[in-house]
Coordinates of C-alpha atoms in Angstrom, one line a residue:
Chain C
M73 CA -21.7 -1.6 -15.8
E74 CA -21.7 -1.7 -12.0
E75 CA -21.4 -5.5 -12.1
S76 CA -18.2 -5.3 -14.2
T77 CA -16.8 -2.6 -11.9
Y78 CA -17.6 -4.7 -8.8
T79 CA -15.9 -7.8 -10.3
F80 CA -12.8 -5.7 -11.3
L81 CA -12.7 -4.2 -7.8
L82 CA -12.7 -7.6 -6.2
R83 CA -9.9 -8.8 -8.4
L84 CA -7.9 -5.7 -7.5
G85 CA -8.8 -5.7 -3.8
D86 CA -8.3 -9.5 -3.3
D87 CA -4.8 -9.3 -4.8
S88 CA -4.0 -6.7 -2.2
L89 CA -5.7 -8.5 0.7
I90 CA -4.3 -12.0 0.1
L91 CA -0.8 -10.8 -0.6
G92 CA -1.0 -8.5 2.5
Q93 CA -2.1 -11.5 4.6
R94 CA 0.7 -13.6 3.2
L95 CA 3.3 -10.9 3.9
S96 CA 2.0 -10.5 7.5
E97 CA 3.0 -14.2 8.1
W98 CA 6.6 -12.9 8.1
C99 CA 5.9 -10.8 11.2
G100 CA 8.4 -11.9 13.8
H101 CA 10.2 -14.2 11.3
G102 CA 12.0 -11.8 9.0
P103 CA 15.7 -12.6 8.3
I104 CA 16.7 -9.3 9.8
L105 CA 14.8 -6.8 11.9
E106 CA 14.7 -4.2 9.1
E107 CA 13.1 -6.6 6.6
D108 CA 10.7 -7.9 9.2
I109 CA 9.5 -4.3 9.5
A110 CA 9.6 -3.7 5.8
M111 CA 7.5 -6.7 4.9
T112 CA 4.9 -5.9 7.6
N113 CA 4.8 -2.2 6.4
I114 CA 4.2 -3.4 2.9
A115 CA 1.5 -5.7 4.2
L116 CA -0.1 -2.8 6.0
D117 CA -0.1 -0.7 2.8
L118 CA -1.7 -3.6 0.8
I119 CA -4.4 -4.2 3.4
G120 CA -5.1 -0.4 3.5
Q121 CA -5.5 -0.4 -0.3
A122 CA -7.8 -3.4 0.0
T123 CA -9.9 -1.5 2.6
N124 CA -10.3 1.5 0.2
I125 CA -11.2 -0.8 -2.7
Y126 CA -13.7 -2.9 -0.7
T127 CA -15.3 0.2 0.8
Y128 CA -16.1 1.3 -2.7
A129 CA -17.1 -2.2 -3.8
A130 CA -19.4 -2.7 -0.9
G131 CA -21.5 0.2 -2.1
L132 CA -22.1 -1.6 -5.4
T133 CA -23.5 -4.8 -4.0
P134 CA -26.5 -5.6 -1.8
D135 CA -24.7 -8.8 -0.6
F136 CA -22.0 -7.3 1.6
N137 CA -22.4 -4.3 4.0
D138 CA -18.9 -3.0 4.2
A139 CA -15.2 -3.7 3.6
D140 CA -14.9 -6.0 6.6
A141 CA -17.8 -8.2 5.3
L142 CA -16.1 -8.5 1.9
A143 CA -12.7 -9.3 3.5
F144 CA -13.9 -11.8 6.1
L145 CA -17.2 -13.3 5.1
R146 CA -16.8 -14.6 1.6
F147 CA -16.1 -18.2 0.6
E148 CA -13.0 -19.4 -1.3
H149 CA -14.7 -19.4 -4.8
Q150 CA -15.8 -15.8 -4.2
Y151 CA -12.2 -14.5 -4.0
L152 CA -10.9 -13.3 -7.3
N153 CA -7.2 -12.8 -6.6
A154 CA -4.5 -14.1 -9.0
I155 CA -3.0 -17.4 -8.0
L156 CA 0.4 -15.8 -7.8
V157 CA -0.4 -13.9 -4.6
E158 CA -1.6 -16.9 -2.6
Q159 CA 1.6 -18.9 -3.2
P160 CA 3.4 -19.7 0.1
N161 CA 6.1 -17.4 1.4
G162 CA 8.7 -20.2 1.0
N163 CA 12.2 -18.8 1.6
F164 CA 13.1 -15.1 1.5
A165 CA 13.9 -15.2 -2.2
D166 CA 10.5 -16.9 -3.0
T167 CA 8.7 -14.0 -1.1
L168 CA 10.7 -11.3 -2.8
V169 CA 10.5 -12.7 -6.3
R170 CA 6.7 -13.1 -5.8
Q171 CA 6.6 -9.5 -4.6
F172 CA 8.7 -8.2 -7.4
F173 CA 6.5 -9.9 -10.1
F174 CA 3.5 -8.4 -8.4
D175 CA 4.9 -4.9 -7.9
A176 CA 6.1 -4.6 -11.4
F177 CA 2.5 -5.3 -12.5
R178 CA 0.8 -3.0 -10.0
V179 CA 2.8 0.1 -10.7
P180 CA 1.8 0.4 -14.4
L181 CA -1.7 -0.7 -13.6
F182 CA -2.2 2.1 -11.0
E183 CA -0.5 4.6 -13.4
H184 CA -3.2 3.8 -15.9
L185 CA -6.1 3.6 -13.4
Q186 CA -5.4 7.0 -12.0
D187 CA -6.8 8.4 -15.2
S188 CA -9.8 6.2 -15.1
K189 CA -13.2 7.7 -16.0
D190 CA -14.4 6.2 -12.7
T191 CA -13.3 8.9 -10.3
S192 CA -13.5 6.8 -7.2
L193 CA -11.3 4.2 -8.8
A194 CA -8.9 6.9 -10.0
A195 CA -8.6 8.3 -6.5
I196 CA -7.8 4.9 -5.0
A197 CA -5.2 4.3 -7.8
E198 CA -3.6 7.7 -7.3
K199 CA -3.2 7.0 -3.6
S200 CA -2.0 3.4 -4.0
L201 CA 0.5 4.2 -6.8
K202 CA 2.7 6.2 -4.4
E203 CA 3.0 3.2 -2.1
S204 CA 3.4 0.6 -4.9
R205 CA 6.4 2.6 -6.2
Y206 CA 8.1 2.2 -2.9
H207 CA 7.3 -1.5 -2.9
L208 CA 8.7 -2.0 -6.4
K209 CA 11.9 -0.2 -5.4
H210 CA 12.3 -2.4 -2.4
S211 CA 11.5 -5.8 -4.1
S212 CA 13.6 -5.1 -7.2
E213 CA 16.6 -4.1 -5.1
W214 CA 16.3 -7.3 -3.2
V215 CA 16.0 -9.5 -6.3
I216 CA 19.2 -7.9 -7.6
R217 CA 21.0 -8.4 -4.2
L218 CA 19.9 -12.0 -4.0
G219 CA 20.5 -12.9 -7.6
D220 CA 23.8 -11.2 -7.9
G221 CA 24.8 -12.2 -4.3
T222 CA 26.3 -15.5 -3.1
E223 CA 26.1 -18.8 -4.8
L224 CA 23.3 -19.9 -2.4
S225 CA 21.2 -16.7 -2.7
H226 CA 21.6 -16.8 -6.5
E227 CA 20.5 -20.4 -6.6
R228 CA 17.4 -19.7 -4.5
A229 CA 16.4 -16.6 -6.4
Q230 CA 16.8 -18.5 -9.7
L231 CA 14.6 -21.3 -8.4
A232 CA 12.0 -18.8 -7.2
V233 CA 11.9 -17.2 -10.7
F234 CA 11.5 -20.6 -12.4
D235 CA 8.8 -21.6 -9.9
L236 CA 6.7 -18.4 -9.8
W237 CA 7.0 -17.4 -13.5
R238 CA 4.2 -19.8 -14.4
Y239 CA 1.7 -17.8 -12.3
T240 CA 2.4 -14.4 -13.9
Q241 CA 0.5 -14.8 -17.1
E242 CA -2.8 -14.6 -15.3
L243 CA -2.2 -11.0 -14.3
F244 CA -2.7 -9.8 -17.9
H245 CA -5.8 -11.8 -18.8
M246 CA -8.7 -9.7 -20.1
D247 CA -11.9 -11.2 -19.0
T248 CA -15.5 -10.0 -19.8
A249 CA -15.4 -7.4 -16.9
E250 CA -12.1 -6.0 -18.0
Q251 CA -13.2 -5.8 -21.6
K252 CA -16.4 -3.9 -20.7
L253 CA -14.5 -1.5 -18.5
L254 CA -11.9 -0.9 -21.2
A255 CA -14.7 0.1 -23.6
Q256 CA -15.8 2.7 -21.1
D257 CA -12.3 4.0 -20.4
I258 CA -12.5 2.8 -16.8
A259 CA -9.8 0.2 -16.8
P260 CA -6.7 -0.2 -19.1
N261 CA -6.1 -3.0 -21.5
L262 CA -4.2 -5.4 -19.3
E263 CA -2.6 -7.1 -22.3
N264 CA -0.9 -3.8 -23.0
L265 CA 0.6 -3.8 -19.6
R266 CA 2.5 -7.0 -20.2
G267 CA 5.1 -5.2 -22.3
I268 CA 5.8 -2.6 -19.7
W269 CA 5.9 -5.3 -17.0
L270 CA 8.3 -7.4 -19.0
E271 CA 10.6 -4.5 -19.6
T272 CA 10.9 -3.9 -15.8
V273 CA 11.3 -7.6 -15.2
E274 CA 14.0 -8.1 -17.8
T275 CA 16.0 -5.0 -16.6
V276 CA 16.0 -6.4 -13.1
M277 CA 16.8 -10.0 -14.1
E278 CA 19.8 -8.8 -16.1
K279 CA 21.2 -6.8 -13.2
A280 CA 20.4 -9.8 -10.9
T281 CA 22.2 -12.2 -13.3
L282 CA 19.0 -14.3 -13.3
K283 CA 17.4 -16.0 -16.3
L284 CA 13.7 -16.1 -17.2
P285 CA 12.1 -19.4 -18.3
T286 CA 11.4 -19.7 -22.0
N287 CA 8.0 -21.2 -21.5
Q288 CA 4.8 -19.1 -21.3
G289 CA 3.6 -20.4 -18.0
F290 CA -0.1 -21.4 -17.7
F291 CA -3.4 -19.7 -17.4
G292 CA -4.5 -19.6 -13.8
A293 CA -8.1 -19.3 -12.9
G294 CA -7.9 -17.4 -9.7
R295 CA -9.6 -14.5 -11.3
L296 CA -12.6 -16.8 -11.8
G297 CA -12.5 -18.0 -8.2
R298 CA -10.7 -21.3 -8.8
H299 CA -7.7 -21.3 -6.6
S300 CA -4.7 -23.4 -5.7
E301 CA -4.7 -25.7 -2.7
H302 CA -3.1 -22.9 -0.6
M303 CA -6.0 -20.6 -0.6
G304 CA -8.3 -22.4 1.8
Y305 CA -5.6 -22.4 4.5
I306 CA -5.1 -18.7 4.2
L307 CA -8.8 -18.1 4.6
A308 CA -9.1 -20.5 7.5
Q309 CA -6.5 -18.5 9.4
M310 CA -7.7 -15.1 8.2
Q311 CA -11.4 -15.6 8.8
Y312 CA -11.3 -17.6 11.9
M313 CA -12.2 -14.9 14.4
Q314 CA -15.1 -13.5 12.4
R315 CA -16.5 -17.0 11.7
A316 CA -16.2 -18.1 15.3
Y317 CA -17.4 -14.8 16.8
P318 CA -19.5 -13.0 14.1
G319 CA -19.3 -9.2 14.3
M320 CA -16.6 -9.2 17.0
E321 CA -14.4 -6.1 17.3
W322 CA -11.0 -5.6 19.0
Chain U
M38 CA -20.6 31.0 18.1
V39 CA -18.6 28.4 16.3
T40 CA -16.5 29.9 13.5
K41 CA -14.1 28.3 11.0
D42 CA -11.2 30.0 12.8
F43 CA -12.4 28.6 16.1
L44 CA -12.6 25.1 14.7
L45 CA -9.1 25.3 13.1
T46 CA -7.7 26.5 16.5
I47 CA -9.3 23.6 18.5
L48 CA -8.5 21.1 15.8
S49 CA -4.8 22.0 16.0
E50 CA -5.0 20.3 19.4
V51 CA -5.4 17.0 17.6
K52 CA -1.9 15.5 17.2
D53 CA -0.6 12.5 15.2
P54 CA -0.3 9.7 17.8
E55 CA 3.0 8.6 16.3
V56 CA 4.5 12.0 16.0
P57 CA 2.8 13.9 18.9
V58 CA 4.5 17.2 18.1
L59 CA 2.6 17.5 14.8
S60 CA -1.0 18.5 14.6
I61 CA -3.3 17.4 11.8
L62 CA -3.0 20.9 10.4
D63 CA 0.8 20.7 10.4
L64 CA 0.6 17.3 8.6
G65 CA -1.9 18.4 6.1
I66 CA -4.3 15.6 7.1
L67 CA -7.0 18.1 7.7
R68 CA -8.2 19.0 4.2
D69 CA -11.1 21.2 4.7
V70 CA -13.5 22.7 7.3
N71 CA -16.7 24.2 5.9
F72 CA -20.2 25.0 6.9
E73 CA -22.6 23.2 4.6
K74 CA -26.3 23.3 4.9
D75 CA -26.8 23.0 8.7
E76 CA -23.6 21.4 9.9
W77 CA -19.8 21.7 9.8
S78 CA -18.1 19.4 7.3
I79 CA -14.6 18.2 8.4
V80 CA -12.6 16.6 5.6
I81 CA -9.6 14.5 6.3
T82 CA -7.2 12.4 4.2
P83 CA -5.0 9.5 5.1
T84 CA -1.2 9.7 4.7
Y85 CA -0.8 6.0 3.7
S86 CA -3.7 3.8 2.7
G87 CA -3.2 1.5 5.7
C88 CA -2.1 4.1 8.2
P89 CA -3.5 2.8 11.5
A90 CA -3.3 6.2 13.1
M91 CA -6.2 7.4 11.1
H92 CA -8.7 5.7 13.4
T93 CA -7.1 7.3 16.4
I94 CA -7.0 10.7 14.7
E95 CA -10.7 10.5 13.9
A96 CA -11.6 9.5 17.5
E97 CA -9.4 12.4 18.7
I98 CA -11.3 14.8 16.5
H99 CA -14.6 13.6 17.9
A100 CA -13.3 13.9 21.5
T101 CA -11.9 17.4 20.9
L102 CA -15.1 18.7 19.3
K103 CA -17.1 17.2 22.2
K104 CA -14.8 18.9 24.7
Y105 CA -15.6 22.3 23.1
Q106 CA -19.3 21.4 22.8
V107 CA -19.4 21.4 19.0
D108 CA -21.9 18.8 18.0
T109 CA -23.2 19.7 14.6
Y110 CA -20.6 18.3 12.3
S111 CA -19.7 15.3 10.1
I112 CA -16.3 13.9 9.3
S113 CA -15.5 12.5 5.9
T114 CA -12.4 11.0 4.3
V115 CA -11.2 11.9 0.8
L116 CA -8.4 10.1 -1.2
S117 CA -7.9 12.6 -4.0
P118 CA -5.8 14.6 -4.4
A119 CA -3.6 12.1 -2.7
W120 CA -1.6 13.2 0.3
T121 CA 2.0 13.8 -0.3
T122 CA 4.7 15.0 2.1
D123 CA 4.4 18.4 0.3
W124 CA 1.2 18.9 2.4
I125 CA 3.3 19.1 5.5
T126 CA 3.7 22.8 6.4
E127 CA 7.1 24.5 6.8
E128 CA 6.3 24.8 10.5
G129 CA 5.5 21.1 10.6
K130 CA 8.9 20.3 9.1
Q131 CA 10.7 22.4 11.7
K132 CA 8.8 20.7 14.5
L133 CA 9.7 17.3 13.0
E134 CA 13.4 18.1 13.0
A135 CA 13.3 19.5 16.5
Y136 CA 11.7 16.3 17.6
G137 CA 14.6 14.2 16.2
I138 CA 12.9 13.0 13.0
A139 CA 14.6 14.2 9.7
P140 CA 11.9 16.0 7.6
P141 CA 11.4 14.9 4.0
V142 CA 13.9 16.3 1.6
D143 CA 13.5 16.6 -2.2
E144 CA 14.0 13.2 -3.7
V145 CA 14.5 12.0 -7.2
D146 CA 11.4 10.8 -8.9
K147 CA 10.2 7.4 -7.7
R148 CA 9.6 6.4 -11.2
V149 CA 13.3 6.0 -11.6
L150 CA 13.9 2.4 -10.4
F151 CA 17.6 2.7 -9.7
S152 CA 19.0 5.8 -8.1
T153 CA 21.6 6.8 -5.5
P154 CA 20.0 7.3 -2.1
T155 CA 19.2 10.9 -1.2
V156 CA 21.4 12.7 1.3
V157 CA 19.4 13.1 4.5
P158 CA 21.1 15.3 7.1
C159 CA 21.2 14.0 10.7
P160 CA 18.5 15.8 12.7
L161 CA 20.8 15.7 15.8
C162 CA 24.3 16.8 14.7
K163 CA 23.3 18.0 11.2
S164 CA 26.1 15.9 9.5
E165 CA 25.4 14.9 5.9
L166 CA 27.3 11.7 6.4
T167 CA 24.3 9.4 7.0
K168 CA 23.3 6.1 5.5
M169 CA 19.9 4.4 4.9
I170 CA 19.5 1.3 7.0
S171 CA 16.0 0.5 5.6
Q172 CA 13.5 2.1 3.4
F173 CA 10.9 1.0 5.9
G174 CA 11.1 2.3 9.5
S175 CA 9.1 2.3 12.6
T176 CA 5.9 3.4 10.8
A177 CA 4.9 3.3 7.1
C178 CA 5.8 7.0 6.6
K179 CA 9.3 6.7 7.9
A180 CA 12.6 5.2 6.8
H181 CA 15.4 4.1 9.0
Y182 CA 18.8 6.0 8.9
Q183 CA 22.0 6.1 10.8
C184 CA 24.3 9.0 11.2
L185 CA 27.9 8.1 10.4
T186 CA 29.3 11.0 12.3
C187 CA 27.5 10.9 15.7
K188 CA 26.5 7.2 15.2
E189 CA 22.9 7.9 16.3
P190 CA 20.2 6.0 14.5
F191 CA 17.3 8.2 13.4
D192 CA 13.9 8.2 11.7
Y193 CA 13.5 9.9 8.4
F194 CA 10.0 11.1 7.3
K195 CA 10.4 9.9 3.8
C196 CA 9.4 11.9 0.8
L197 CA 6.2 10.7 -0.7
R198 CA 5.0 12.2 -4.0

């Protein structure tokens, strides 16, 4: 049971960490000051969530001592985040559409996890949910503003939706760990979250005058540790200091 | 002799580094102080998961206890029940406003995706003609507003529930 929990925690925590790392790349580059601050604040929330999740996970494994070790000392194939979150920031619309697809998944996920039989996981979810609701409000308002904005912003938002849609299916995949946890009332059935997610996505797309692709997308294998070509570069930057100077502190 | 009242009094010297008028008691970050077995157990909770002030606050608690020669204690962090802005005391809210930060006002449920922004009165001139500039302000717990009457920009300690 602990092994399934550990795997699930890594999937949850790695999504937060990698997206947090991606968002932090906007620091100093935001299109306007307020958005620069917003994206880095969201990055901070996500990295904070990852810290809580990893702290719990580190207690379930003999391999990593603490949250920092899990964040900085694993190899690429040991990260179990969805491929969606490692996609490059691209333009502002790419970043916000990626964020929106993710937030719309995270909110119902945490809503279910806060009732988990695993009280540590429930506590993390209860805390994180409040933040994720803010994130979803922020990203959905921007997707609408961009989609229903100028010709250029509409075009870019639409391209971002077409481009990123293919990576969303992975979020709902029920692997062995999720199935075991579902049987023990620890984690929800991710397949069931798809409908809730799609309802949010369709509502926002309609207001944003954006279309969803008709294809299904493909099954990514990030949850199994097989990543896109972008992942290695993220880790190279993120892990550099700990790899070069093991155990260093600020 | 160290009593709970004494600890609460000295711990009220520990302020939020970002909002130095608020103590950890005003903010509701200090959850519990209890004598268990042979030491004092001090329980704190973060405001936001990634709040960087938590490290400073913990270091400040250590420093304050050392100053008053309290050495049999442990500090632990709990996540549940999750902190909300309802944990801020009435006194804390008044201190916030006097400091120029609009205290949290009752907001519609965050589950509603689309809603009109809440009216946040200006902490300086009290005008209700204000507008939200950004949901995310100078720290994770604040939003950025501007008063349309006196034109001053101000921080709003946003409602978290």
